[in-house]
GROMACS .gro file of C-alpha atoms in nm:
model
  362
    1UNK     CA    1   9.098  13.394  11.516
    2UNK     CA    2   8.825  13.539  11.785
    3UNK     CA    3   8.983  13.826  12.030
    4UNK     CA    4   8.550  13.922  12.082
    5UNK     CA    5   8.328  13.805  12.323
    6UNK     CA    6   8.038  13.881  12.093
    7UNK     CA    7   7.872  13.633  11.937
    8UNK     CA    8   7.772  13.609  11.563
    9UNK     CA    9   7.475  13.709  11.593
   10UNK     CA   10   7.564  13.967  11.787
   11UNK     CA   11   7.844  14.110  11.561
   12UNK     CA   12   7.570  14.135  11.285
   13UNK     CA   13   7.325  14.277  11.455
   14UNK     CA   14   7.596  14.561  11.590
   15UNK     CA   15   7.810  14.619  11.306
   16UNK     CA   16   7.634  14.460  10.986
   17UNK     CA   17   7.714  14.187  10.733
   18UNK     CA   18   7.978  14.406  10.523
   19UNK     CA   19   8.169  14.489  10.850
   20UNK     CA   20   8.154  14.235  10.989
   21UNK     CA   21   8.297  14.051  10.713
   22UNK     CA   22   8.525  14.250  10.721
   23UNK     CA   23   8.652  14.188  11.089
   24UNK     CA   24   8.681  13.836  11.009
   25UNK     CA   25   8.914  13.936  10.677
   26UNK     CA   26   9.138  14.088  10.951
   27UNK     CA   27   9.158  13.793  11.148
   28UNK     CA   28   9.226  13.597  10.910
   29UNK     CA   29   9.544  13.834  10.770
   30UNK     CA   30   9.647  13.793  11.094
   31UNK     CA   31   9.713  13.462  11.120
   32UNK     CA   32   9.918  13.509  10.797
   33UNK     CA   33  10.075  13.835  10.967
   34UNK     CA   34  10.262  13.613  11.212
   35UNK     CA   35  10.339  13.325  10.944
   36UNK     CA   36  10.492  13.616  10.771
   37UNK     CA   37  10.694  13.745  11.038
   38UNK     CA   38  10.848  13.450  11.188
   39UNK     CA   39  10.953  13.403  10.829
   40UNK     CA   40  11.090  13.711  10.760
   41UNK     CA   41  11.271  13.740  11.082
   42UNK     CA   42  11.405  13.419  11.097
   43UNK     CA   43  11.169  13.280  11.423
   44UNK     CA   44  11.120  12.930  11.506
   45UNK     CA   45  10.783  12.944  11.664
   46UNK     CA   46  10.724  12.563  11.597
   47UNK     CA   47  10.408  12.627  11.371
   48UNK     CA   48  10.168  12.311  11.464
   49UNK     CA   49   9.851  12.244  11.257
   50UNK     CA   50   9.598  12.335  10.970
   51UNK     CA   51   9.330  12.609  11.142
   52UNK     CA   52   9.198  12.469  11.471
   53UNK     CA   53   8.948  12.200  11.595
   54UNK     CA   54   8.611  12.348  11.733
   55UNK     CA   55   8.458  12.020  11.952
   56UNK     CA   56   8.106  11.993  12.022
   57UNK     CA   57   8.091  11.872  12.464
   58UNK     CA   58   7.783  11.751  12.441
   59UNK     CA   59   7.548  11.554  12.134
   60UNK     CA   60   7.354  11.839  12.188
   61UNK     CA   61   7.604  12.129  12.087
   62UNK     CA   62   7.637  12.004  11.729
   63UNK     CA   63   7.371  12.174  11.609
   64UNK     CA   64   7.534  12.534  11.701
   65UNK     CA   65   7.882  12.405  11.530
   66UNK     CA   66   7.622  12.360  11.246
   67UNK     CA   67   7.515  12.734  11.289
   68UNK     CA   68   7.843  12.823  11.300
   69UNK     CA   69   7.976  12.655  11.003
   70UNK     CA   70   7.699  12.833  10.812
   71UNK     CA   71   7.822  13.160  10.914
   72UNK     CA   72   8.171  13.086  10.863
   73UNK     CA   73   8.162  13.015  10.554
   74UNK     CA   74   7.860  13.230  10.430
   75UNK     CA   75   7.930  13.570  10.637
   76UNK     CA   76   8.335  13.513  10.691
   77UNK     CA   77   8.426  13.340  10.391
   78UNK     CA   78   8.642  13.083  10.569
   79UNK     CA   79   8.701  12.731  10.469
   80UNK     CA   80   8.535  12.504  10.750
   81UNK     CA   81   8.441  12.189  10.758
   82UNK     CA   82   8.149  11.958  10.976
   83UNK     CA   83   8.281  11.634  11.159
   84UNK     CA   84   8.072  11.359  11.288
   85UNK     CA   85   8.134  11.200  11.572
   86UNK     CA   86   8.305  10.944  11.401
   87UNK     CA   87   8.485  11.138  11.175
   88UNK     CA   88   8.606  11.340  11.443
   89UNK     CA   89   8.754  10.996  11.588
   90UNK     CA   90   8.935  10.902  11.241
   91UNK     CA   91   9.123  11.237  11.200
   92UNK     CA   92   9.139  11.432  11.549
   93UNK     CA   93   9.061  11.227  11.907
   94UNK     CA   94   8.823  10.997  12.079
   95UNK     CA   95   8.718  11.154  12.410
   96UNK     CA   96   8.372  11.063  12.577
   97UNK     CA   97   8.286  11.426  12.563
   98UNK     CA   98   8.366  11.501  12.214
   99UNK     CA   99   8.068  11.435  12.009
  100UNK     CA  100   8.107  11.623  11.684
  101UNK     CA  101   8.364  11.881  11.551
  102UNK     CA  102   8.406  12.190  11.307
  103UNK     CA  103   8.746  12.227  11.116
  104UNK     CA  104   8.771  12.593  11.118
  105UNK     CA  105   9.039  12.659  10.828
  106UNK     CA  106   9.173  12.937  10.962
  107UNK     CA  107   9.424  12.960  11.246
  108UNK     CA  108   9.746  12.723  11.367
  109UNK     CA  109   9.957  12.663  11.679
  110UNK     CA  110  10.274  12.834  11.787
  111UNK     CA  111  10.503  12.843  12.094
  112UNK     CA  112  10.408  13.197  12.211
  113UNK     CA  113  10.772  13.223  12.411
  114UNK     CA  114  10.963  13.154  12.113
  115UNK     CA  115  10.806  13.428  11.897
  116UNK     CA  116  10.821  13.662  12.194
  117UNK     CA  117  11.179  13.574  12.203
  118UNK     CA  118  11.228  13.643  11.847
  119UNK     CA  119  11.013  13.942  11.854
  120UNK     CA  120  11.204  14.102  12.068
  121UNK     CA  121  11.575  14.017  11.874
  122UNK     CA  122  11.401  14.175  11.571
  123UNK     CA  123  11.341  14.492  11.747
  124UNK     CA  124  11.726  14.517  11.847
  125UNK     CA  125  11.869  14.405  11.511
  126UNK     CA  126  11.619  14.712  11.364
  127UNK     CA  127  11.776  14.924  11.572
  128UNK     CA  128  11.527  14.960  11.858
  129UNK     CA  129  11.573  14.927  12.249
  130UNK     CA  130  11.380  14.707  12.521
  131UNK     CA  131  11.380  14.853  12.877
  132UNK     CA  132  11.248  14.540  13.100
  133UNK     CA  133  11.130  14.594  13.481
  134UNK     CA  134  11.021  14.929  13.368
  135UNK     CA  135  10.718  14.977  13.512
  136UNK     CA  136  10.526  15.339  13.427
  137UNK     CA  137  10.512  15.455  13.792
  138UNK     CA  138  10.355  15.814  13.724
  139UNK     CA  139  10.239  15.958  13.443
  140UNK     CA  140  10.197  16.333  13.336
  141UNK     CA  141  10.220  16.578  13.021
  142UNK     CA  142  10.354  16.915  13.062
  143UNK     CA  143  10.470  17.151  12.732
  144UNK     CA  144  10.356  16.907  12.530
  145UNK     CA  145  10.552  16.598  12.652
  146UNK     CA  146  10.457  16.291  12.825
  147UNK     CA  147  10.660  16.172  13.122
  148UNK     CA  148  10.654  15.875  13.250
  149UNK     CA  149  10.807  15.805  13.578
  150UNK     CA  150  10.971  15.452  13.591
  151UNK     CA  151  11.239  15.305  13.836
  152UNK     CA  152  11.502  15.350  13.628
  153UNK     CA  153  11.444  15.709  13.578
  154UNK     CA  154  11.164  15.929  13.347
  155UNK     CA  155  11.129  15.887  12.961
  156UNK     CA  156  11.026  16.182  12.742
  157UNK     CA  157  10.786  16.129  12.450
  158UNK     CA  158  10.564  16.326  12.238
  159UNK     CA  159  10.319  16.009  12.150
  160UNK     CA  160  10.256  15.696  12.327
  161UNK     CA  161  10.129  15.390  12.277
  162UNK     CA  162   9.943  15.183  12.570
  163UNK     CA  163   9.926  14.759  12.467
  164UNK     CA  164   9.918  14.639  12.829
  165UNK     CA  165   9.632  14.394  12.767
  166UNK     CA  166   9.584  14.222  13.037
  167UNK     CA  167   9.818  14.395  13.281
  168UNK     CA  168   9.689  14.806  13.240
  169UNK     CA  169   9.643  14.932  13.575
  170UNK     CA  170   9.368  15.153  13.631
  171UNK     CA  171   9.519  15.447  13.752
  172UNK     CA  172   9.807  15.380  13.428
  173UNK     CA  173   9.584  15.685  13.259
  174UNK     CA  174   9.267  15.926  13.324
  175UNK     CA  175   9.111  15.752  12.972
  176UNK     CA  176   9.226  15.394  13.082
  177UNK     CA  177   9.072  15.365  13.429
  178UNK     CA  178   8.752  15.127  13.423
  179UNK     CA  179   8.713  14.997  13.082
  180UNK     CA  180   8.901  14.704  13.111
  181UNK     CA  181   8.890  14.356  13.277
  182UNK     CA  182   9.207  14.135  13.327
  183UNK     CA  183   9.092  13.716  13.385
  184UNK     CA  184   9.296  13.479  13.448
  185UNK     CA  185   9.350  13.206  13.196
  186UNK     CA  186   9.494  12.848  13.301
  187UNK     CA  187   9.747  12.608  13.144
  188UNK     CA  188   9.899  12.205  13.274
  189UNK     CA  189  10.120  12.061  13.068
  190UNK     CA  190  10.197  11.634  13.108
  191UNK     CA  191  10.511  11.452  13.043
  192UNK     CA  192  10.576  11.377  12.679
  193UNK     CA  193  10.326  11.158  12.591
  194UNK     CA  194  10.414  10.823  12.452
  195UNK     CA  195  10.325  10.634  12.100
  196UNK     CA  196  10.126  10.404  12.320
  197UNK     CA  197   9.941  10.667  12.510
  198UNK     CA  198   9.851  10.875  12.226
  199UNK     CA  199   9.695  10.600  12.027
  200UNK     CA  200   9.542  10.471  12.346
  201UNK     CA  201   9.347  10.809  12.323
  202UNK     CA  202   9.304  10.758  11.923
  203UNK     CA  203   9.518  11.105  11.939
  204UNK     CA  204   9.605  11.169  11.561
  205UNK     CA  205   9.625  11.560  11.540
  206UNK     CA  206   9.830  11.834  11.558
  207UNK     CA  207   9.593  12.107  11.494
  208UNK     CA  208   9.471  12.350  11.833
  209UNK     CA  209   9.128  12.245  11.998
  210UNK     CA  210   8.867  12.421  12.180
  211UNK     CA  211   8.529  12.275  12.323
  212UNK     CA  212   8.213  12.472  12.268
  213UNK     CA  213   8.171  12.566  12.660
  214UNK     CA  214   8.084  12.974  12.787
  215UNK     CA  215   8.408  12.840  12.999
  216UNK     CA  216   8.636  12.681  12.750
  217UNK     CA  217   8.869  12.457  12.737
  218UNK     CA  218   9.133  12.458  12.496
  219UNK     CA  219   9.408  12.173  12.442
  220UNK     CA  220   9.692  12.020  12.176
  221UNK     CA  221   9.957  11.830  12.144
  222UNK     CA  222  10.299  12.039  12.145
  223UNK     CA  223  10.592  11.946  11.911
  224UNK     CA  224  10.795  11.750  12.201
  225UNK     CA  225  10.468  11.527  12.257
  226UNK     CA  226  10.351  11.734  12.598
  227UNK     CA  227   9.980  11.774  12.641
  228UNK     CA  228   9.872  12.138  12.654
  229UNK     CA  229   9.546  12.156  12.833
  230UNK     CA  230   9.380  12.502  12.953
  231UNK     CA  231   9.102  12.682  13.082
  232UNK     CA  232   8.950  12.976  13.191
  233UNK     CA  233   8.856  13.093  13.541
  234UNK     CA  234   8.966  13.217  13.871
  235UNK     CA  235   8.855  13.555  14.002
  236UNK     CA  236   9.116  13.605  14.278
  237UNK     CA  237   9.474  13.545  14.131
  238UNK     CA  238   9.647  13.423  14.473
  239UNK     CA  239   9.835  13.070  14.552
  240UNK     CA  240   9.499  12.906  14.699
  241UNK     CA  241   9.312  12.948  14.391
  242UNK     CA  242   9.604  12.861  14.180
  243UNK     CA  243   9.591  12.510  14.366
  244UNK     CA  244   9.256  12.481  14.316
  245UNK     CA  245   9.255  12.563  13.970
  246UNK     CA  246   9.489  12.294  13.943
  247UNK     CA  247   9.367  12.030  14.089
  248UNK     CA  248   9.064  12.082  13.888
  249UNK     CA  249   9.256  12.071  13.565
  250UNK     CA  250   9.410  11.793  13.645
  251UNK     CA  251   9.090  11.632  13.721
  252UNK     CA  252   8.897  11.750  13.372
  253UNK     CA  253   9.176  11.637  13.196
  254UNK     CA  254   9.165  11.270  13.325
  255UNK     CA  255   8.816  11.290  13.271
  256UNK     CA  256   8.825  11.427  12.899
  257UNK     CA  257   9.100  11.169  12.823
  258UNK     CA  258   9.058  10.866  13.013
  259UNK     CA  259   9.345  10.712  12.848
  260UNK     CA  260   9.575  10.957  13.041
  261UNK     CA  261   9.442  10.971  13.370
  262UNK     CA  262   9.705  11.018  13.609
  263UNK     CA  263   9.970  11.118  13.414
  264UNK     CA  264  10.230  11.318  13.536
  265UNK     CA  265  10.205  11.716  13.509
  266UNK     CA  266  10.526  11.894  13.457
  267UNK     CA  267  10.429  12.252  13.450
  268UNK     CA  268  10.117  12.471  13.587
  269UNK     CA  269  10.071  12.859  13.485
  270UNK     CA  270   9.864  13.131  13.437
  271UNK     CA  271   9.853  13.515  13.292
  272UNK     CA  272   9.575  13.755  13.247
  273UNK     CA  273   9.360  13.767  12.939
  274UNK     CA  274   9.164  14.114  12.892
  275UNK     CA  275   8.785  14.194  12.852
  276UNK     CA  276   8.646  14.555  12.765
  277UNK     CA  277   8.318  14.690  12.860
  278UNK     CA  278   8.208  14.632  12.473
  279UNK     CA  279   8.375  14.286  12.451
  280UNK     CA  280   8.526  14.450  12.144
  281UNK     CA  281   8.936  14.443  12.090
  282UNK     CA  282   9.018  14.812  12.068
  283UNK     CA  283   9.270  15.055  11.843
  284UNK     CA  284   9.302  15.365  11.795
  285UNK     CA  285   9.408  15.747  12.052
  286UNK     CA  286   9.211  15.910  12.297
  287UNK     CA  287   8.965  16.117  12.286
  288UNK     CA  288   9.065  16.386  12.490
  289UNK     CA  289   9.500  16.327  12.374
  290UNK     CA  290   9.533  16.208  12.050
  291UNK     CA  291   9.922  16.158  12.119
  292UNK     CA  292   9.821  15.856  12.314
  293UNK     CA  293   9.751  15.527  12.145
  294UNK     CA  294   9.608  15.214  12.222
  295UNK     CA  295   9.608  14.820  12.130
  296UNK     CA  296   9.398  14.626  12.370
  297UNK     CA  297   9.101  14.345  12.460
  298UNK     CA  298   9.186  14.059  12.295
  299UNK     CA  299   8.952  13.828  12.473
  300UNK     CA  300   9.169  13.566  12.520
  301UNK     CA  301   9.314  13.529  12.158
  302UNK     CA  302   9.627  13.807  12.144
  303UNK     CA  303   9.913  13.629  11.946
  304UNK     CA  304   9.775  13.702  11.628
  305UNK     CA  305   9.500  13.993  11.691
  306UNK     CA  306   9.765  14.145  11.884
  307UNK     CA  307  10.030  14.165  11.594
  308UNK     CA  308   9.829  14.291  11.348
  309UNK     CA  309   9.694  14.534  11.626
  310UNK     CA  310  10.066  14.643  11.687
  311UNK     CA  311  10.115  14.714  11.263
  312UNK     CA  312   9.798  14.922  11.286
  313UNK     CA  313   9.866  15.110  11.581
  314UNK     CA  314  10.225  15.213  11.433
  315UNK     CA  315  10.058  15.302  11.093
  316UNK     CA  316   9.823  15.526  11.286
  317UNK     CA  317  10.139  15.685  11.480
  318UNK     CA  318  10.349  15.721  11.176
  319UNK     CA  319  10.024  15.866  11.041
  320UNK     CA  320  10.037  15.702  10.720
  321UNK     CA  321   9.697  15.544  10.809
  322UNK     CA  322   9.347  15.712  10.946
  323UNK     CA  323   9.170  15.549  11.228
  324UNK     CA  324   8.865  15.565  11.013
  325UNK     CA  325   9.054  15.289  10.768
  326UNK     CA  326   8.969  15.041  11.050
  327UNK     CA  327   8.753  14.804  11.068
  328UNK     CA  328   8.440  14.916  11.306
  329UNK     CA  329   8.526  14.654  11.526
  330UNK     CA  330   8.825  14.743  11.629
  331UNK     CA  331   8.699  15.140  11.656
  332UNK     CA  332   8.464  15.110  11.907
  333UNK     CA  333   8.494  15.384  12.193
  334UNK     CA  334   8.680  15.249  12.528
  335UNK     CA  335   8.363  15.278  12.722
  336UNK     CA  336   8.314  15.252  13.122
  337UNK     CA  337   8.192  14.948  13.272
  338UNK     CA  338   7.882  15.024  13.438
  339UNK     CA  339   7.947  15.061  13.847
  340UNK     CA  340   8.294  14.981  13.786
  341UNK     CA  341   8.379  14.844  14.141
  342UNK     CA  342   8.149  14.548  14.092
  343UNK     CA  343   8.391  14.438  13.748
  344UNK     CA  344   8.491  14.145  13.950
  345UNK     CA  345   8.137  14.062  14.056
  346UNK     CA  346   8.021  14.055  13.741
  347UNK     CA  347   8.299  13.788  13.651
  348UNK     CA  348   8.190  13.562  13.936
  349UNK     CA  349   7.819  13.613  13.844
  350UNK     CA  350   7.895  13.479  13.466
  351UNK     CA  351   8.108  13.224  13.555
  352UNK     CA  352   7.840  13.112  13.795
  353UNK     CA  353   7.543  13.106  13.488
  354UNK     CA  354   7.853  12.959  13.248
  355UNK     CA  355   7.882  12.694  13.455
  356UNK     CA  356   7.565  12.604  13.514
  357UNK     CA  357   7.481  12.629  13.091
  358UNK     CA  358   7.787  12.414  13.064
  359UNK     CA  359   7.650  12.115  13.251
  360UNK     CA  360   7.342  12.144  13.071
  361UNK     CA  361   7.312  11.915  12.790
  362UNK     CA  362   7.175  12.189  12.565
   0.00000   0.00000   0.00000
């Protein structure tokens, strides 16, 4: 659950208890959206853990896991529960910068390449068609059809849907252009991990983690016994700051879990995540065409927001749903970002103040 970069408070304050409330309903159906799925469709996403592991960096942070338990539970009606420090070492990890956790019941862990797999045989076997390496060159309408220009040749439609995320170009459409921020997220993997080296660690969890930093890192233990350890940053996307990003990773991780320092890495990757100018994930048609659709900003947290985002944009399209049915969340206007050209500026500045909170032990 997530796909905001508001905060609680925030989301109140914005959109009220009864909406917002209402958001977290959604996430939560979700989560049960792609359970049901995979089921349905016969997918072997290798389903790992009960909700996911929120793990307090500092002594300091445990008092806003405590603020967030209360609103969990109070405003989104989740089950949650508070970890000490050393109940956090009988049932999830020992690391010497966990100090406290929240058990957020409400979430689990999936391989994302196996559901995209299956995904995509479901469309086939229901009839549809995948066109890969089919990039939307060109764009225009004309007697009421959209045309979009592709290698491959031009496809005619009378509605369209955009759910680029991450990857919507600028110039992809007039309403698109400026509202949206791809950054890049970060992933290691080790070796399988062995008996001796997880309980070395006091490892004894398969349920998804995340640390309370602005710059996050988030980490589990994969079915085959692989460590899964990512982070956020990077602001330029090319093979220098890839190795940097690396080395860094592989750094934090040693120092996060002493137990496994120097362990070999096996695989390095990363894809863009998407931020909109009101940090808000986004449904619903333009303004100016309402034959064009759109599922987008997931902040980072796209397998599940992202389904259910792809069942209401087809309900809007096969109009057997309003856009007013939607959660205000999720109807906020794609707005501008302020002095566009300065997006990536505004990316290093905050990762600049992140970091520096980060190391703070407030």
């Amino acid at each position: 659950m997530g796909s905001t970069r508001l905060d609680y408070k925030e989301l109140l304050q914005r959109f009220g208890r009864q909406e917002t409330h209402r958001y977290f309903q959604d996430q939560r159906e979700a989560v049960e959206l792609v359970r049901q799925i995979a089921s349905e469709e016969g997918i072997e996403i290798d389903a790992q853990g009960d909700g996911e592991i929120v793990s307090a960096h500092t002594s300091m942070r445990r008092a806003s896991l405590v603020s967030e338990y209360e609103f969990l539970t109070e405003v989104a009606e989740y089950p949650c529960k508070l970890w000490s420090p050393e109940e956090m070492a009988e049932h999830a990890f020992r690391s010497p910068e966990a100090h406290g956790a929240l058990l957020v019941g409400v979430g689990f862990g999936l391989n994302p390449m196996k559901y995209c797999r299956g995904l995509a045989a479901a469309v086939y076997r229901h009839g549809g068609t995948i066109h890969a390496h089919s990039a939307v060159q060109s764009w225009e309408k004309a007697d009421g059809w959209h045309l979009l220009h592709t290698p491959g040749g031009t496809l005619r439609a009378k509605q369209v849907i955009v759910a680029t995320n991450g990857y919507t170009e600028d110039g992809l459409h007039p309403s698109l252009g400026d509202r949206l921020l791809p950054t890049l997220s970060n992933i290691i993997t080790t070796r399988p991990l062995t008996t001796a080296e997880l309980e070395a660690q006091g490892w004894r969890t398969q349920t998804p983690v995340y640390d309370t930093r602005n710059l996050l890192f988030y980490f589990r233990l994969l079915a085959d016994g692989r460590f899964l350890f990512g982070s956020r940053g990077g602001t330029v996307g090319d093979g220098r700051e890839g190795d940097r990003a690396q080395a860094y990773m592989n750094r934090r991780l040693g120092e996060m879990f002493p137990a496994w320092q120097g362990v070999e890495i096996t695989h390095f990757w990363s894809g863009l995540v998407c931020i909109s100018a009101a940090l808000t994930p986004h449904i619903g048609s333009m303004a100016d065409d309402p034959s064009v659709f759109y599922a987008i900003a997931y902040h980072g947290n796209g397998v599940a927001t992202g389904t259910w985002s792809g069942r209401a944009v087809a309900r809007l399209v096969a109009g057997t749903h309003s856009s007013t049915q939607l959660c205000s969340v999720f109807r906020q206007p794609l707005k501008r970002f302020p002095l566009p050209s300065l997006r990536v500026w505004y990316l290093r500045g905050a990762y600049a103040v992140y970091s520096l909170k980060d190391g703070l032990p407030l």
